């Protein structure tokens, strides 16, 4: 409760040694990988409900001729048992996704926010996962009423108005996931629904998706096995098929797709980003380094790479880098729509 | 944003298949296991700061002759790399720990709350991890002020007053952890500091601690290894030494220690709880089933087992089972203090 203890943070990743550099770049998934994956794994039970909600949302905004962005956010988990008590997690608080969603909303997009449950959400992110507890914003007035502290009033009013605006106009659809299976089934579903609006759809894939998973045929009903000898535990995982290529080729072939590449070594960031572009044949990779991702990113396309950076004044003023990233992405989306219209798509 | 989507929860564990039943019961840790573990692993860098805070807190309450409880809460992670981007997690929202801490505070205890960072906290838990966003409690008044909605006023005032009381009187010390290493180093530190107040200290160990870990000698600097063949990933884990015995024997031998046993099969719950009591030689195991843990628990001691259950009226009225558990534990703690005084401890 004393502010002292808030100085200790136990979950900060070590930026000098955080990215798995020697993993091979897995090949892009093929139709057969897709067939196998979606045939061998059960869809989440709630998927039909999400399907209905997504269809209604897309239909509503399509009639209003509003562009729609799918923002993915947060890390996926890989359950090691037929439950979610023990799992492998890819850490991501969801800051990039939640913040970007706000700027898409401010720029007139409707947003489907496909997010890890309990990761940061647009607007409420300003009051979650912080060192401040919700109750620290509150005070008891002389007549026994709970009030928002005067010092937080101004900022909170701005956030609250934007939140209510999005809510009132049905501009934000929250769709949760936890496991990598849930993520992939839901991504495919939403992509296929969005393909209806073609080039007006934008995919902004900021989620941290697991590289490995335990095929359901190998997930034991009650437990992970311990080796007979010495009580060791051996977990044997398969690579997750790289479905980005399926998104580009088949699920939503006319939409613009943006993916992210997170590295720690500046000297290979652009090369790796170009590699992803070539492998998946999509429009834009936004490269970023773990240590500087809140200050600068690089836009990598087939024929250019261009840094987008906060100025030192902007850093001082706590400007979100997403307030620069999102308008740039929107410009590229507009060009992409224009080009596709020219060829009749 | 529409309430519809809040009906979908993606992270609910499957209570019919959630506990790892066939794992062997690992033996209690011996002094040599303790030596090896704490010698071979580096303590968290921030530990000296926590040590100072904990010592000040204990000293403050010792002078006031106030009893102190250490409540542990949330699940530990096992990093698979030298960073926390990819890790194995033991899921626990921290409801039991955060709620129990509130009732200890209401019953006059000072509380050291050793919790997984971003898991539920006492008091703020009422407004976190819920389907409601923080901003849903707020409304804009006619004169452009952010206000707490009238319907939430009464309940929030009760919570705010308790929170401010604990804060003002320095009754709650928040200490975070994320990894199992951080948890074990911090637990040992706090136990040794608490041993100063002897039988006035109570350990209420509600955290879900990982069974397995990756020894730091085997954690690669940059990554987990992928097998050459087929891009598989094999993770090879060791059992975490069962340090509860060291807590009882050496770190805080005069204090009362309460641990939890979570199962899914009612027929073995009491047997397993008795087994833990015999193995570690502590005072109380609180057994609970995943499917009914919010309605009933069983107090297992060397010579008795006794269920503590909410009545159907209490369930209807959303009474916390912790409001029954904590006073019962406090009674046992009082008897334990009495007994130890008789023998001069």
PDB file of N, CA and C in Angstrom, chain B residues 265-302:
ATOM      1  N   UNK B 265     -11.527 -34.381  -7.132  1.00  0.00           N
ATOM      2  CA  UNK B 265     -12.188 -35.634  -6.775  1.00  0.00           C
ATOM      3  C   UNK B 265     -12.397 -35.662  -5.264  1.00  0.00           C
ATOM      4  N   UNK B 266     -13.660 -35.586  -4.882  1.00  0.00           N
ATOM      5  CA  UNK B 266     -14.022 -35.500  -3.465  1.00  0.00           C
ATOM      6  C   UNK B 266     -13.524 -36.700  -2.673  1.00  0.00           C
ATOM      7  N   UNK B 267     -13.445 -37.857  -3.328  1.00  0.00           N
ATOM      8  CA  UNK B 267     -13.138 -39.085  -2.593  1.00  0.00           C
ATOM      9  C   UNK B 267     -11.680 -39.141  -2.115  1.00  0.00           C
ATOM     10  N   UNK B 268     -10.825 -38.319  -2.681  1.00  0.00           N
ATOM     11  CA  UNK B 268      -9.424 -38.386  -2.245  1.00  0.00           C
ATOM     12  C   UNK B 268      -8.965 -37.087  -1.582  1.00  0.00           C
ATOM     13  N   UNK B 269      -9.863 -36.102  -1.488  1.00  0.00           N
ATOM     14  CA  UNK B 269      -9.459 -34.782  -0.984  1.00  0.00           C
ATOM     15  C   UNK B 269      -8.889 -34.856   0.429  1.00  0.00           C
ATOM     16  N   UNK B 270      -9.590 -35.538   1.327  1.00  0.00           N
ATOM     17  CA  UNK B 270      -9.152 -35.564   2.729  1.00  0.00           C
ATOM     18  C   UNK B 270      -7.880 -36.405   2.881  1.00  0.00           C
ATOM     19  N   UNK B 271      -7.811 -37.510   2.163  1.00  0.00           N
ATOM     20  CA  UNK B 271      -6.611 -38.355   2.196  1.00  0.00           C
ATOM     21  C   UNK B 271      -5.386 -37.553   1.731  1.00  0.00           C
ATOM     22  N   UNK B 272      -5.543 -36.835   0.652  1.00  0.00           N
ATOM     23  CA  UNK B 272      -4.427 -36.033   0.125  1.00  0.00           C
ATOM     24  C   UNK B 272      -4.047 -34.929   1.115  1.00  0.00           C
ATOM     25  N   UNK B 273      -5.033 -34.336   1.737  1.00  0.00           N
ATOM     26  CA  UNK B 273      -4.766 -33.257   2.692  1.00  0.00           C
ATOM     27  C   UNK B 273      -4.021 -33.805   3.910  1.00  0.00           C
ATOM     28  N   UNK B 274      -4.465 -34.972   4.406  1.00  0.00           N
ATOM     29  CA  UNK B 274      -3.768 -35.626   5.530  1.00  0.00           C
ATOM     30  C   UNK B 274      -2.329 -35.949   5.135  1.00  0.00           C
ATOM     31  N   UNK B 275      -2.155 -36.421   3.906  1.00  0.00           N
ATOM     32  CA  UNK B 275      -0.813 -36.751   3.412  1.00  0.00           C
ATOM     33  C   UNK B 275       0.107 -35.537   3.469  1.00  0.00           C
ATOM     34  N   UNK B 276      -0.396 -34.380   3.066  1.00  0.00           N
ATOM     35  CA  UNK B 276       0.410 -33.153   3.096  1.00  0.00           C
ATOM     36  C   UNK B 276       0.760 -32.788   4.539  1.00  0.00           C
ATOM     37  N   UNK B 277      -0.210 -32.931   5.435  1.00  0.00           N
ATOM     38  CA  UNK B 277       0.042 -32.626   6.864  1.00  0.00           C
ATOM     39  C   UNK B 277       1.157 -33.498   7.425  1.00  0.00           C
ATOM     40  N   UNK B 278       1.106 -34.798   7.071  1.00  0.00           N
ATOM     41  CA  UNK B 278       2.127 -35.732   7.582  1.00  0.00           C
ATOM     42  C   UNK B 278       3.491 -35.417   6.982  1.00  0.00           C
ATOM     43  N   UNK B 279       3.495 -35.093   5.685  1.00  0.00           N
ATOM     44  CA  UNK B 279       4.750 -34.869   4.989  1.00  0.00           C
ATOM     45  C   UNK B 279       5.450 -33.628   5.522  1.00  0.00           C
ATOM     46  N   UNK B 280       4.687 -32.599   5.790  1.00  0.00           N
ATOM     47  CA  UNK B 280       5.318 -31.319   6.149  1.00  0.00           C
ATOM     48  C   UNK B 280       5.228 -31.002   7.628  1.00  0.00           C
ATOM     49  N   UNK B 281       4.350 -31.735   8.338  1.00  0.00           N
ATOM     50  CA  UNK B 281       4.278 -31.581   9.790  1.00  0.00           C
ATOM     51  C   UNK B 281       3.854 -30.169  10.207  1.00  0.00           C
ATOM     52  N   UNK B 282       2.950 -29.580   9.446  1.00  0.00           N
ATOM     53  CA  UNK B 282       2.441 -28.262   9.846  1.00  0.00           C
ATOM     54  C   UNK B 282       1.058 -28.411  10.479  1.00  0.00           C
ATOM     55  N   UNK B 283       0.345 -27.298  10.667  1.00  0.00           N
ATOM     56  CA  UNK B 283      -0.829 -27.348  11.554  1.00  0.00           C
ATOM     57  C   UNK B 283      -2.163 -27.603  10.843  1.00  0.00           C
ATOM     58  N   UNK B 284      -2.324 -27.055   9.642  1.00  0.00           N
ATOM     59  CA  UNK B 284      -3.656 -27.095   9.028  1.00  0.00           C
ATOM     60  C   UNK B 284      -3.572 -27.113   7.508  1.00  0.00           C
ATOM     61  N   UNK B 285      -4.307 -28.040   6.909  1.00  0.00           N
ATOM     62  CA  UNK B 285      -4.506 -28.009   5.461  1.00  0.00           C
ATOM     63  C   UNK B 285      -5.987 -27.690   5.214  1.00  0.00           C
ATOM     64  N   UNK B 286      -6.228 -26.708   4.377  1.00  0.00           N
ATOM     65  CA  UNK B 286      -7.603 -26.422   3.978  1.00  0.00           C
ATOM     66  C   UNK B 286      -7.813 -27.048   2.606  1.00  0.00           C
ATOM     67  N   UNK B 287      -8.617 -28.109   2.592  1.00  0.00           N
ATOM     68  CA  UNK B 287      -8.895 -28.811   1.341  1.00  0.00           C
ATOM     69  C   UNK B 287     -10.055 -28.170   0.613  1.00  0.00           C
ATOM     70  N   UNK B 288      -9.971 -28.145  -0.722  1.00  0.00           N
ATOM     71  CA  UNK B 288     -11.103 -27.621  -1.487  1.00  0.00           C
ATOM     72  C   UNK B 288     -11.147 -28.239  -2.870  1.00  0.00           C
ATOM     73  N   UNK B 289     -12.355 -28.313  -3.416  1.00  0.00           N
ATOM     74  CA  UNK B 289     -12.549 -28.868  -4.749  1.00  0.00           C
ATOM     75  C   UNK B 289     -12.745 -27.721  -5.732  1.00  0.00           C
ATOM     76  N   UNK B 290     -12.135 -27.868  -6.901  1.00  0.00           N
ATOM     77  CA  UNK B 290     -12.194 -26.797  -7.896  1.00  0.00           C
ATOM     78  C   UNK B 290     -13.645 -26.375  -8.170  1.00  0.00           C
ATOM     79  N   UNK B 291     -14.523 -27.368  -8.222  1.00  0.00           N
ATOM     80  CA  UNK B 291     -15.897 -27.081  -8.622  1.00  0.00           C
ATOM     81  C   UNK B 291     -16.734 -26.443  -7.502  1.00  0.00           C
ATOM     82  N   UNK B 292     -16.314 -26.567  -6.244  1.00  0.00           N
ATOM     83  CA  UNK B 292     -17.146 -26.048  -5.142  1.00  0.00           C
ATOM     84  C   UNK B 292     -16.354 -25.148  -4.207  1.00  0.00           C
ATOM     85  N   UNK B 293     -15.175 -24.687  -4.664  1.00  0.00           N
ATOM     86  CA  UNK B 293     -14.263 -24.006  -3.741  1.00  0.00           C
ATOM     87  C   UNK B 293     -14.790 -22.675  -3.230  1.00  0.00           C
ATOM     88  N   UNK B 294     -15.771 -22.113  -3.906  1.00  0.00           N
ATOM     89  CA  UNK B 294     -16.342 -20.846  -3.435  1.00  0.00           C
ATOM     90  C   UNK B 294     -17.514 -21.062  -2.484  1.00  0.00           C
ATOM     91  N   UNK B 295     -17.880 -22.340  -2.248  1.00  0.00           N
ATOM     92  CA  UNK B 295     -19.022 -22.624  -1.375  1.00  0.00           C
ATOM     93  C   UNK B 295     -18.645 -23.423  -0.136  1.00  0.00           C
ATOM     94  N   UNK B 296     -17.579 -24.257  -0.239  1.00  0.00           N
ATOM     95  CA  UNK B 296     -17.230 -25.102   0.903  1.00  0.00           C
ATOM     96  C   UNK B 296     -15.768 -25.510   0.863  1.00  0.00           C
ATOM     97  N   UNK B 297     -15.200 -25.670   2.058  1.00  0.00           N
ATOM     98  CA  UNK B 297     -13.823 -26.149   2.198  1.00  0.00           C
ATOM     99  C   UNK B 297     -13.803 -27.091   3.395  1.00  0.00           C
ATOM    100  N   UNK B 298     -12.726 -27.881   3.510  1.00  0.00           N
ATOM    101  CA  UNK B 298     -12.616 -28.768   4.670  1.00  0.00           C
ATOM    102  C   UNK B 298     -11.323 -28.464   5.424  1.00  0.00           C
ATOM    103  N   UNK B 299     -11.453 -28.258   6.731  1.00  0.00           N
ATOM    104  CA  UNK B 299     -10.301 -28.008   7.603  1.00  0.00           C
ATOM    105  C   UNK B 299      -9.747 -29.357   8.051  1.00  0.00           C
ATOM    106  N   UNK B 300      -8.550 -29.677   7.610  1.00  0.00           N
ATOM    107  CA  UNK B 300      -7.959 -30.960   7.963  1.00  0.00           C
ATOM    108  C   UNK B 300      -6.775 -30.726   8.909  1.00  0.00           C
ATOM    109  N   UNK B 301      -6.888 -31.282  10.124  1.00  0.00           N
ATOM    110  CA  UNK B 301      -5.774 -31.232  11.082  1.00  0.00           C
ATOM    111  C   UNK B 301      -5.373 -32.667  11.393  1.00  0.00           C
ATOM    112  N   UNK B 302      -4.383 -32.830  12.255  1.00  0.00           N
ATOM    113  CA  UNK B 302      -3.898 -34.189  12.510  1.00  0.00           C
ATOM    114  C   UNK B 302      -4.999 -35.095  13.018  1.00  0.00           C
TER     115      UNK B 302
END
